[in-house]
Amino acid sequence: EDKVVQSPLSLVVHEGDTVTLNCSYEVTNFRSLLWYKQEKKAPTFLFMLTSSGIEKKSGRLSSILDKKELFSILNITATQTGDSAIYLCALAGGTSYGKLTFGQGTILTVHP
Amino acid sequence: EAGVAQSPRYKIIEKRQSVAFWCNPISGHATLYWYQQILGQGPKLLIQFQNNGVVDDSQLPKDRFSAERLKGVDSTLKIQPAKLEDSAVYLCASSLLTSGRYNEQFFGPGTRLTVL
C-alpha cells in the first residue's frame, strides 16, 4: 500500500523566516508527487514533480524530488501571514490512474 | 471557468440518520473523485469515477456508503446510516480523462459533516 509521511506536523514561524517542509513516501509504481496548499477550503495545486533533482519554482515557493531517497521538500522563503495553511503532499502511483494518496499535512502558522 | 460545485456546505445530523452530498464537476472533466478528510488528516480517496463507471472504490465502506454518477456528470455520495466517525469534510474533485498519466485534480469547497 502506498504511504506518504510528512514532517513536521506543525510549524510556527515569524514573517520573513524560511521554512522547509518534508515529505517521504513508499510507492509500488511511482507516477508523480504533488504539493497542495489547503486554507479553509479546498486544496489548491502548487507543484507536480516527476523527475529527480529538477527544482520547480513559483515565486517564493520551490520544491524538489529525490526518487532515490524517496522524499521531497517544499521550501518557502520570506514567509508571509498569507502562507499560513496546511500543506499537503500527495502521491500519484499504484495501478489506479489518477488516484492520489495524501500525507497528513503540515500546519504552517506565520505570525506577523 | 466555473469550478467544482458541492452542496450542502455544512450538514449536522444525528447518528443512524442518512445524508447525501452532491457534486457538479468542471465541465468536460470525465474523472470525478470523492475524498473523506477527517480533522488532522489528509484527504482519503473513497471512490473514483471515469464517466459513469467506477474505477476505484477499494476504500469505500460499502456497508453504509454509496455513490453514483448516472449520466457521467453530477455525482451523489450517500451515507446510510451515519456513525460518529463519519464526521469529516467530504471533498469532491474532478480532472480531465486519465490516460496513463496524472492529470491535475481540481477540488470543490467540500461539505463539512458533523454527526452527533
Coordinates of N, CA and C in Angstrom, one line a residue:
Chain A
E1 N 0.8 -1.2 0.0 CA 0.0 0.0 0.0 C 0.9 1.2 0.0
D2 N 0.6 2.2 -0.9 CA 1.3 3.5 -0.9 C 1.2 4.2 0.4
K3 N 2.3 4.9 0.8 CA 2.3 5.6 2.0 C 3.0 6.9 1.9
V4 N 2.5 8.0 2.5 CA 3.1 9.3 2.5 C 3.2 9.8 3.9
V5 N 4.4 10.3 4.3 CA 4.6 10.8 5.7 C 5.2 12.2 5.6
Q6 N 4.5 13.1 6.2 CA 5.0 14.5 6.2 C 5.6 14.9 7.6
S7 N 6.6 15.8 7.5 CA 7.1 16.3 8.8 C 7.6 17.8 8.5
P8 N 7.6 18.6 9.6 CA 6.9 18.4 10.8 C 5.4 18.4 10.7
L9 N 4.6 18.0 11.7 CA 3.2 18.1 11.6 C 2.7 19.5 11.8
S10 N 3.4 20.3 12.5 CA 3.1 21.7 12.6 C 4.3 22.5 12.8
L11 N 4.2 23.8 12.4 CA 5.4 24.7 12.4 C 4.9 26.1 12.6
V12 N 5.5 26.8 13.5 CA 5.1 28.2 13.8 C 6.4 29.1 13.6
V13 N 6.2 30.1 12.7 CA 7.4 30.9 12.4 C 6.9 32.4 12.4
H14 N 7.8 33.3 12.2 CA 7.5 34.7 12.0 C 7.7 35.1 10.6
E15 N 7.0 36.2 10.2 CA 7.2 36.7 8.8 C 8.6 36.9 8.5
G16 N 9.0 36.5 7.3 CA 10.4 36.7 6.8 C 11.2 35.5 7.0
D17 N 10.8 34.5 7.8 CA 11.5 33.3 8.0 C 11.4 32.4 6.8
T18 N 12.4 31.5 6.6 CA 12.3 30.5 5.6 C 12.0 29.1 6.2
V19 N 11.1 28.4 5.6 CA 10.7 27.1 6.1 C 10.9 26.0 5.1
T20 N 11.2 24.8 5.6 CA 11.3 23.6 4.7 C 10.4 22.5 5.3
L21 N 9.5 22.1 4.4 CA 8.6 21.0 4.7 C 9.0 19.7 4.0
N22 N 8.9 18.6 4.7 CA 9.4 17.4 4.3 C 8.2 16.4 3.9
C23 N 8.5 15.6 2.9 CA 7.5 14.5 2.5 C 8.3 13.3 2.1
S24 N 8.1 12.2 2.8 CA 8.8 10.9 2.4 C 7.7 10.0 2.0
Y25 N 8.0 9.0 1.2 CA 7.0 8.2 0.6 C 7.5 6.7 0.3
E26 N 6.5 5.9 0.3 CA 6.7 4.5 -0.2 C 5.7 4.3 -1.3
V27 N 6.1 3.7 -2.4 CA 5.1 3.5 -3.5 C 5.5 2.3 -4.4
T28 N 4.5 1.6 -4.9 CA 4.8 0.5 -5.7 C 5.1 0.9 -7.2
N29 N 4.4 1.9 -7.7 CA 4.5 2.3 -9.0 C 4.4 3.9 -9.1
F30 N 5.6 4.5 -9.0 CA 5.6 6.0 -8.9 C 5.2 6.6 -10.2
R31 N 4.3 7.6 -10.1 CA 3.9 8.4 -11.3 C 4.3 9.8 -11.1
S32 N 3.9 10.4 -10.0 CA 4.3 11.8 -9.7 C 4.0 12.1 -8.2
L33 N 4.6 13.2 -7.7 CA 4.4 13.6 -6.4 C 3.9 15.1 -6.5
L34 N 2.9 15.4 -5.7 CA 2.3 16.7 -5.8 C 2.2 17.4 -4.4
W35 N 2.3 18.7 -4.5 CA 2.1 19.5 -3.3 C 0.8 20.4 -3.5
Y36 N 0.1 20.4 -2.4 CA -1.2 21.3 -2.4 C -1.1 22.2 -1.1
K37 N -1.8 23.3 -1.3 CA -2.0 24.2 -0.1 C -3.4 24.2 0.2
Q38 N -3.8 24.0 1.5 CA -5.2 24.0 1.9 C -5.4 25.0 3.0
E39 N -6.2 26.0 2.6 CA -6.6 27.0 3.6 C -7.9 26.5 4.2
K40 N -8.9 27.4 4.3 CA -10.1 26.9 5.0 C -11.0 26.1 4.1
K41 N -10.6 26.0 2.8 CA -11.5 25.4 1.8 C -10.8 24.2 1.2
A42 N -10.9 24.2 -0.1 CA -10.4 23.0 -0.9 C -8.9 23.2 -1.1
P43 N -8.2 22.0 -1.2 CA -6.7 22.1 -1.6 C -6.5 22.7 -2.9
T44 N -5.5 23.6 -3.0 CA -5.2 24.2 -4.3 C -3.8 23.7 -4.7
F45 N -3.6 23.4 -6.0 CA -2.4 22.8 -6.5 C -1.3 23.8 -6.5
L46 N -0.1 23.2 -6.1 CA 1.1 24.0 -6.1 C 2.1 23.5 -7.1
F47 N 2.5 22.3 -7.0 CA 3.6 21.7 -7.8 C 3.3 20.2 -8.1
M48 N 3.7 19.8 -9.3 CA 3.8 18.4 -9.6 C 5.2 18.0 -10.0
L49 N 5.8 17.0 -9.4 CA 7.2 16.6 -9.6 C 7.2 15.2 -10.1
T50 N 7.9 15.0 -11.2 CA 8.0 13.6 -11.7 C 9.5 13.2 -11.8
S51 N 10.4 14.1 -11.9 CA 11.8 13.8 -12.1 C 12.7 14.2 -11.0
S52 N 13.7 13.4 -10.6 CA 14.6 13.8 -9.5 C 15.5 14.9 -9.9
G53 N 15.7 15.8 -8.9 CA 16.8 16.8 -9.0 C 16.4 18.0 -9.8
I54 N 15.2 18.1 -10.3 CA 14.7 19.3 -11.0 C 13.8 20.1 -10.1
E55 N 14.3 21.3 -9.8 CA 13.6 22.2 -8.9 C 12.4 22.8 -9.7
K56 N 11.2 22.8 -9.0 CA 10.1 23.6 -9.5 C 10.0 24.8 -8.7
K57 N 9.7 26.0 -9.3 CA 9.7 27.2 -8.5 C 8.6 28.1 -9.0
S58 N 7.9 28.7 -7.9 CA 6.9 29.6 -8.2 C 6.9 30.7 -7.2
G59 N 7.5 31.8 -7.5 CA 7.6 33.0 -6.6 C 8.5 32.6 -5.4
R60 N 8.0 32.6 -4.2 CA 8.8 32.3 -3.0 C 8.8 30.8 -2.7
L61 N 8.0 30.0 -3.4 CA 7.9 28.6 -3.2 C 8.7 27.8 -4.2
S62 N 9.4 26.8 -3.7 CA 10.1 25.9 -4.6 C 10.0 24.5 -4.0
S63 N 10.2 23.5 -4.9 CA 10.1 22.1 -4.5 C 11.0 21.3 -5.3
I64 N 11.5 20.2 -4.7 CA 12.4 19.3 -5.4 C 12.1 17.8 -5.0
L65 N 12.4 16.9 -5.8 CA 12.1 15.5 -5.6 C 13.4 14.7 -5.6
D66 N 13.5 13.7 -4.7 CA 14.7 12.8 -4.8 C 14.1 11.4 -4.8
K67 N 14.1 10.8 -6.0 CA 13.4 9.5 -6.2 C 14.3 8.3 -5.7
K68 N 15.6 8.6 -5.5 CA 16.4 7.6 -4.9 C 16.2 7.4 -3.4
E69 N 16.1 8.6 -2.7 CA 15.9 8.5 -1.3 C 14.4 8.6 -0.9
L70 N 13.6 8.7 -1.9 CA 12.1 8.7 -1.8 C 11.6 9.8 -0.9
F71 N 12.0 11.1 -1.2 CA 11.4 12.2 -0.5 C 11.4 13.4 -1.3
S72 N 10.6 14.4 -0.8 CA 10.5 15.7 -1.5 C 10.5 16.7 -0.4
I73 N 11.0 17.9 -0.8 CA 10.9 19.1 0.2 C 10.2 20.2 -0.5
L74 N 9.5 21.0 0.3 CA 8.8 22.2 -0.2 C 9.5 23.4 0.6
N75 N 10.1 24.3 0.0 CA 10.7 25.5 0.6 C 9.8 26.7 0.4
I76 N 9.7 27.5 1.4 CA 9.0 28.8 1.3 C 10.0 29.8 1.9
T77 N 10.4 30.8 1.1 CA 11.3 31.8 1.6 C 10.5 33.1 1.9
A78 N 11.0 33.9 2.8 CA 10.4 35.2 3.2 C 8.9 35.0 3.4
T79 N 8.6 34.2 4.4 CA 7.2 33.8 4.6 C 6.4 35.0 5.0
Q80 N 5.1 34.9 4.6 CA 4.1 36.0 4.9 C 2.9 35.4 5.6
T81 N 2.1 36.2 6.3 CA 1.0 35.6 7.0 C 0.0 34.9 6.1
G82 N 0.0 35.3 4.9 CA -0.9 34.6 3.9 C -0.4 33.2 3.5
D83 N 0.8 32.8 4.0 CA 1.3 31.5 3.7 C 0.7 30.5 4.8
S84 N 0.1 31.0 5.8 CA -0.5 30.2 6.9 C -1.5 29.3 6.3
A85 N -1.3 28.0 6.4 CA -2.2 27.0 5.7 C -1.7 25.6 6.1
I86 N -2.5 24.6 5.6 CA -2.0 23.2 5.7 C -1.4 22.9 4.4
Y87 N -0.2 22.3 4.4 CA 0.5 21.9 3.1 C 0.4 20.4 3.0
L88 N -0.1 20.0 1.9 CA -0.4 18.5 1.7 C 0.6 18.0 0.6
C89 N 1.2 16.9 0.9 CA 1.9 16.2 -0.1 C 1.1 15.0 -0.5
A90 N 1.1 14.7 -1.8 CA 0.3 13.6 -2.3 C 1.1 12.8 -3.4
L91 N 0.8 11.5 -3.4 CA 1.5 10.6 -4.4 C 0.5 10.1 -5.4
A92 N 0.9 10.2 -6.6 CA 0.1 9.5 -7.7 C 0.9 8.3 -8.0
G93 N 0.3 7.1 -7.8 CA 1.0 5.9 -8.0 C 0.1 4.7 -8.1
G94 N 0.6 3.5 -8.0 CA -0.2 2.3 -7.9 C -0.7 2.0 -9.3
T95 N -1.8 1.2 -9.3 CA -2.3 0.8 -10.6 C -3.6 1.6 -11.0
S96 N -4.1 2.4 -10.2 CA -5.3 3.2 -10.5 C -4.8 4.6 -10.9
Y97 N -5.0 4.8 -12.2 CA -4.6 6.1 -12.8 C -5.4 7.2 -12.1
G98 N -4.7 8.3 -11.7 CA -5.4 9.4 -11.1 C -5.5 9.4 -9.6
K99 N -5.4 8.2 -9.0 CA -5.6 8.1 -7.6 C -4.5 8.8 -6.8
L100 N -4.8 9.6 -5.8 CA -3.8 10.3 -5.0 C -3.9 9.7 -3.6
T101 N -2.7 9.5 -3.0 CA -2.5 9.2 -1.6 C -1.9 10.3 -0.9
F102 N -2.6 10.9 0.0 CA -2.2 12.1 0.7 C -1.5 11.8 2.0
G103 N -0.5 12.7 2.4 CA 0.0 12.6 3.7 C -0.9 13.4 4.6
Q104 N -0.5 13.4 5.9 CA -1.4 14.0 6.9 C -1.3 15.5 6.9
G105 N -0.3 16.1 6.2 CA -0.3 17.5 6.1 C 0.7 18.1 7.2
T106 N 1.2 19.3 6.9 CA 2.0 20.1 7.8 C 1.2 21.4 8.0
I107 N 0.9 21.8 9.2 CA 0.2 23.0 9.5 C 1.2 24.1 9.8
L108 N 1.2 25.1 8.9 CA 2.1 26.2 9.0 C 1.4 27.4 9.5
T109 N 1.9 28.0 10.5 CA 1.4 29.3 11.1 C 2.5 30.3 11.0
V110 N 2.2 31.4 10.3 CA 3.1 32.5 10.2 C 2.6 33.7 11.0
H111 N 3.4 34.1 12.0 CA 3.0 35.3 12.8 C 3.6 36.6 12.2
P112 N 2.9 37.7 12.4 CA 3.4 39.0 11.9 C 4.6 39.4 12.7
Chain B
E1 N -13.9 30.1 -16.0 CA -14.3 28.7 -15.9 C -14.8 28.4 -14.6
A2 N -16.0 27.9 -14.5 CA -16.6 27.6 -13.2 C -15.9 26.4 -12.6
G3 N -15.7 26.4 -11.2 CA -15.0 25.3 -10.5 C -15.9 24.2 -10.2
V4 N -15.5 23.3 -9.3 CA -16.2 22.2 -8.9 C -17.2 22.7 -7.8
A5 N -18.5 22.4 -8.0 CA -19.5 22.8 -7.1 C -19.9 21.7 -6.2
Q6 N -20.2 22.0 -4.9 CA -20.6 21.0 -3.9 C -21.7 21.6 -3.1
S7 N -22.7 20.7 -2.7 CA -23.7 21.2 -1.7 C -24.2 20.0 -0.9
P8 N -24.6 20.2 0.3 CA -24.6 21.5 1.0 C -23.1 21.8 1.5
R9 N -22.9 22.9 2.0 CA -21.6 23.2 2.5 C -21.4 22.7 3.9
Y10 N -22.5 22.6 4.7 CA -22.4 22.1 6.1 C -23.7 21.3 6.3
K11 N -23.5 20.2 7.1 CA -24.6 19.4 7.5 C -24.4 18.8 8.9
I12 N -25.4 18.9 9.7 CA -25.3 18.3 11.0 C -26.5 17.3 11.1
I13 N -26.1 16.1 11.5 CA -27.2 15.0 11.7 C -26.9 14.2 12.9
E14 N -27.8 13.4 13.3 CA -27.6 12.5 14.4 C -27.2 11.2 13.9
K15 N -26.5 10.4 14.7 CA -26.1 9.1 14.3 C -27.3 8.3 13.9
R16 N -27.0 7.4 13.0 CA -28.1 6.5 12.4 C -29.0 7.2 11.4
Q17 N -28.8 8.5 11.2 CA -29.6 9.2 10.2 C -28.9 9.0 8.8
S18 N -29.6 9.4 7.8 CA -29.0 9.3 6.4 C -28.6 10.7 5.9
V19 N -27.7 10.8 5.0 CA -27.3 12.1 4.5 C -26.8 11.9 3.0
A20 N -26.9 12.9 2.2 CA -26.5 12.8 0.8 C -25.8 14.1 0.5
F21 N -24.7 14.0 -0.3 CA -23.9 15.1 -0.8 C -23.9 15.1 -2.3
W22 N -23.9 16.3 -2.9 CA -24.0 16.5 -4.3 C -22.7 17.2 -4.8
C23 N -22.3 16.8 -6.0 CA -21.1 17.4 -6.6 C -21.3 17.5 -8.1
N24 N -21.0 18.7 -8.6 CA -21.0 19.0 -10.1 C -19.6 19.4 -10.5
P25 N -19.0 18.5 -11.3 CA -17.6 18.7 -11.7 C -17.4 19.8 -12.7
I26 N -16.2 20.2 -13.0 CA -15.9 21.1 -14.1 C -16.3 20.5 -15.4
S27 N -16.9 21.4 -16.2 CA -17.5 20.9 -17.5 C -16.4 20.2 -18.3
G28 N -16.7 19.0 -18.8 CA -15.7 18.4 -19.7 C -14.8 17.4 -18.9
H29 N -14.8 17.5 -17.6 CA -14.0 16.6 -16.8 C -14.6 15.2 -16.7
A30 N -13.9 14.2 -17.2 CA -14.5 12.9 -17.2 C -14.3 12.1 -15.9
T31 N -13.3 12.5 -15.2 CA -13.0 11.8 -13.9 C -13.4 12.6 -12.7
L32 N -14.1 11.9 -11.8 CA -14.6 12.5 -10.6 C -14.2 11.7 -9.4
Y33 N -13.8 12.4 -8.3 CA -13.3 11.7 -7.1 C -14.1 12.2 -5.9
W34 N -14.4 11.3 -5.0 CA -14.8 11.7 -3.6 C -13.8 11.3 -2.6
Y35 N -13.4 12.3 -1.8 CA -12.5 12.1 -0.7 C -13.1 12.4 0.6
Q36 N -12.6 11.7 1.7 CA -13.0 12.0 3.0 C -11.8 12.6 3.8
Q37 N -12.0 13.7 4.4 CA -10.9 14.3 5.2 C -11.3 14.5 6.6
I38 N -10.8 13.6 7.5 CA -11.0 13.7 8.9 C -10.1 14.8 9.5
L39 N -10.5 15.5 10.5 CA -9.8 16.6 11.1 C -8.4 16.1 11.5
G40 N -7.4 16.8 11.0 CA -6.0 16.5 11.3 C -5.3 15.5 10.4
Q41 N -6.1 15.1 9.4 CA -5.5 14.1 8.4 C -5.6 14.6 7.0
G42 N -4.9 14.0 6.1 CA -5.0 14.3 4.7 C -6.2 13.7 4.1
P43 N -6.7 14.1 3.0 CA -7.8 13.5 2.3 C -7.6 12.1 1.9
K44 N -8.6 11.2 2.1 CA -8.5 9.8 1.7 C -9.5 9.5 0.6
L45 N -9.1 8.9 -0.5 CA -10.0 8.7 -1.6 C -11.0 7.6 -1.2
L46 N -12.3 7.9 -1.5 CA -13.3 7.0 -1.2 C -13.7 6.3 -2.5
I47 N -13.9 7.0 -3.6 CA -14.3 6.4 -4.9 C -13.9 7.3 -6.0
Q48 N -13.6 6.7 -7.1 CA -13.2 7.4 -8.3 C -14.0 6.9 -9.5
F49 N -14.6 7.8 -10.2 CA -15.4 7.5 -11.4 C -14.7 8.0 -12.6
Q50 N -14.9 7.2 -13.7 CA -14.5 7.7 -15.0 C -15.7 7.7 -15.9
N51 N -16.2 8.8 -16.3 CA -17.5 9.0 -16.9 C -18.5 8.4 -15.8
N52 N -19.3 7.4 -16.2 CA -20.3 6.9 -15.1 C -19.9 5.6 -14.6
G53 N -18.6 5.1 -14.9 CA -18.1 3.9 -14.4 C -17.2 4.0 -13.2
V54 N -17.2 3.1 -12.2 CA -16.3 3.1 -11.1 C -15.0 2.6 -11.4
V55 N -13.9 3.4 -11.1 CA -12.5 3.0 -11.4 C -11.9 2.3 -10.1
D56 N -12.2 3.0 -9.0 CA -11.6 2.5 -7.7 C -12.6 2.9 -6.6
D57 N -13.0 1.9 -5.9 CA -13.9 2.1 -4.7 C -13.3 1.2 -3.5
S58 N -12.1 0.9 -3.6 CA -11.5 0.0 -2.6 C -11.5 0.5 -1.2
Q59 N -11.6 1.8 -1.0 CA -11.6 2.3 0.4 C -13.0 2.9 0.8
L60 N -14.0 2.6 0.0 CA -15.4 3.0 0.3 C -16.0 2.0 1.2
P61 N -16.5 2.4 2.4 CA -17.2 1.4 3.4 C -18.6 1.1 2.8
K62 N -18.6 0.0 2.0 CA -19.8 -0.2 1.2 C -21.0 -0.6 2.0
D63 N -20.8 -1.0 3.3 CA -22.0 -1.3 4.1 C -22.8 -0.1 4.4
R64 N -22.2 1.1 4.3 CA -23.0 2.3 4.7 C -22.9 3.4 3.7
F65 N -21.8 3.4 2.8 CA -21.6 4.5 1.9 C -22.0 3.9 0.5
S66 N -22.6 4.8 -0.3 CA -22.8 4.5 -1.7 C -22.6 5.8 -2.5
A67 N -22.3 5.6 -3.8 CA -22.1 6.8 -4.7 C -22.5 6.4 -6.1
E68 N -23.0 7.4 -6.8 CA -23.4 7.2 -8.2 C -23.1 8.4 -9.0
R69 N -23.0 8.2 -10.3 CA -22.7 9.2 -11.3 C -23.4 8.8 -12.5
L70 N -24.8 8.9 -12.5 CA -25.6 8.3 -13.5 C -25.4 8.7 -14.9
K71 N -25.2 10.0 -15.2 CA -25.1 10.5 -16.6 C -23.6 10.9 -16.9
G72 N -22.7 10.5 -16.0 CA -21.3 10.9 -16.3 C -21.0 12.3 -16.0
V73 N -21.9 13.0 -15.3 CA -21.7 14.4 -14.9 C -21.7 14.6 -13.4
D74 N -22.9 14.9 -12.9 CA -23.1 15.1 -11.5 C -22.9 13.8 -10.7
S75 N -22.6 13.9 -9.4 CA -22.5 12.7 -8.6 C -23.1 13.0 -7.2
T76 N -23.6 11.9 -6.6 CA -24.1 12.0 -5.2 C -23.4 10.9 -4.4
L77 N -23.1 11.3 -3.2 CA -22.5 10.4 -2.2 C -23.5 10.3 -1.0
K78 N -23.8 9.1 -0.6 CA -24.8 8.9 0.4 C -24.2 8.1 1.6
I79 N -24.6 8.4 2.8 CA -24.2 7.7 3.9 C -25.5 7.2 4.6
Q80 N -25.6 5.9 4.9 CA -26.9 5.4 5.5 C -26.6 4.1 6.2
P81 N -26.6 4.0 7.5 CA -26.8 5.1 8.5 C -25.4 5.7 8.9
A82 N -25.5 6.9 9.3 CA -24.2 7.6 9.7 C -23.8 7.2 11.1
K83 N -22.4 7.2 11.2 CA -21.8 6.9 12.5 C -21.0 8.1 13.0
L84 N -20.7 8.2 14.2 CA -20.0 9.3 14.8 C -18.6 9.5 14.0
E85 N -18.0 8.4 13.7 CA -16.7 8.5 13.0 C -16.8 9.0 11.5
D86 N -18.0 9.2 11.0 CA -18.1 9.7 9.7 C -18.0 11.3 9.7
S87 N -17.9 11.9 10.8 CA -17.7 13.3 10.9 C -16.4 13.7 10.2
A88 N -16.5 14.5 9.2 CA -15.4 14.8 8.3 C -15.8 15.9 7.3
V89 N -14.8 16.3 6.5 CA -15.1 17.1 5.3 C -15.1 16.2 4.1
Y90 N -16.1 16.2 3.3 CA -16.2 15.4 2.1 C -15.9 16.3 0.9
L91 N -14.8 16.0 0.3 CA -14.3 16.7 -0.9 C -14.6 16.0 -2.2
C92 N -15.0 16.8 -3.1 CA -15.2 16.3 -4.5 C -14.2 16.9 -5.4
A93 N -13.6 16.2 -6.3 CA -12.6 16.7 -7.2 C -12.9 16.1 -8.6
S94 N -12.4 16.8 -9.6 CA -12.5 16.3 -11.0 C -11.3 16.6 -11.8
S95 N -11.1 15.8 -12.8 CA -9.9 16.0 -13.7 C -10.3 15.6 -15.1
L96 N -9.5 16.0 -16.0 CA -9.7 15.5 -17.4 C -9.5 14.0 -17.5
L97 N -9.8 13.4 -18.5 CA -9.7 11.9 -18.7 C -8.3 11.5 -18.4
T98 N -8.1 10.5 -17.5 CA -6.8 10.0 -17.3 C -6.5 9.0 -18.3
S99 N -5.2 9.0 -18.8 CA -4.8 8.2 -19.9 C -3.4 7.7 -19.7
G100 N -3.1 7.2 -18.5 CA -1.7 6.7 -18.3 C -0.8 7.8 -17.7
R101 N -1.3 8.9 -17.5 CA -0.5 9.9 -16.8 C -1.4 10.7 -15.8
Y102 N -0.8 11.4 -14.9 CA -1.6 12.1 -13.9 C -2.1 13.4 -14.5
N103 N -3.4 13.7 -14.3 CA -4.0 14.9 -14.7 C -4.4 15.7 -13.4
E104 N -4.1 17.0 -13.4 CA -4.4 17.8 -12.2 C -5.8 17.7 -11.7
Q105 N -6.0 17.4 -10.5 CA -7.3 17.4 -9.9 C -7.7 18.7 -9.3
F106 N -8.9 19.2 -9.6 CA -9.5 20.4 -9.1 C -10.5 20.1 -8.0
F107 N -10.3 20.7 -6.9 CA -11.2 20.3 -5.7 C -12.3 21.3 -5.5
G108 N -13.5 20.8 -5.1 CA -14.6 21.7 -4.7 C -14.4 22.2 -3.2
P109 N -15.3 23.0 -2.7 CA -15.1 23.6 -1.4 C -15.4 22.6 -0.3
G110 N -16.0 21.5 -0.6 CA -16.2 20.5 0.5 C -17.5 20.6 1.2
T111 N -18.0 19.5 1.8 CA -19.1 19.5 2.7 C -18.6 19.1 4.1
R112 N -18.9 19.9 5.0 CA -18.4 19.6 6.4 C -19.6 18.9 7.1
L113 N -19.4 17.6 7.4 CA -20.5 16.8 8.1 C -20.1 16.6 9.5
T114 N -21.1 16.9 10.4 CA -21.0 16.6 11.8 C -22.0 15.6 12.2
V115 N -21.6 14.5 12.8 CA -22.6 13.5 13.2 C -22.6 13.5 14.8
L116 N -23.8 13.8 15.3 CA -23.9 13.9 16.8 C -24.4 12.6 17.4

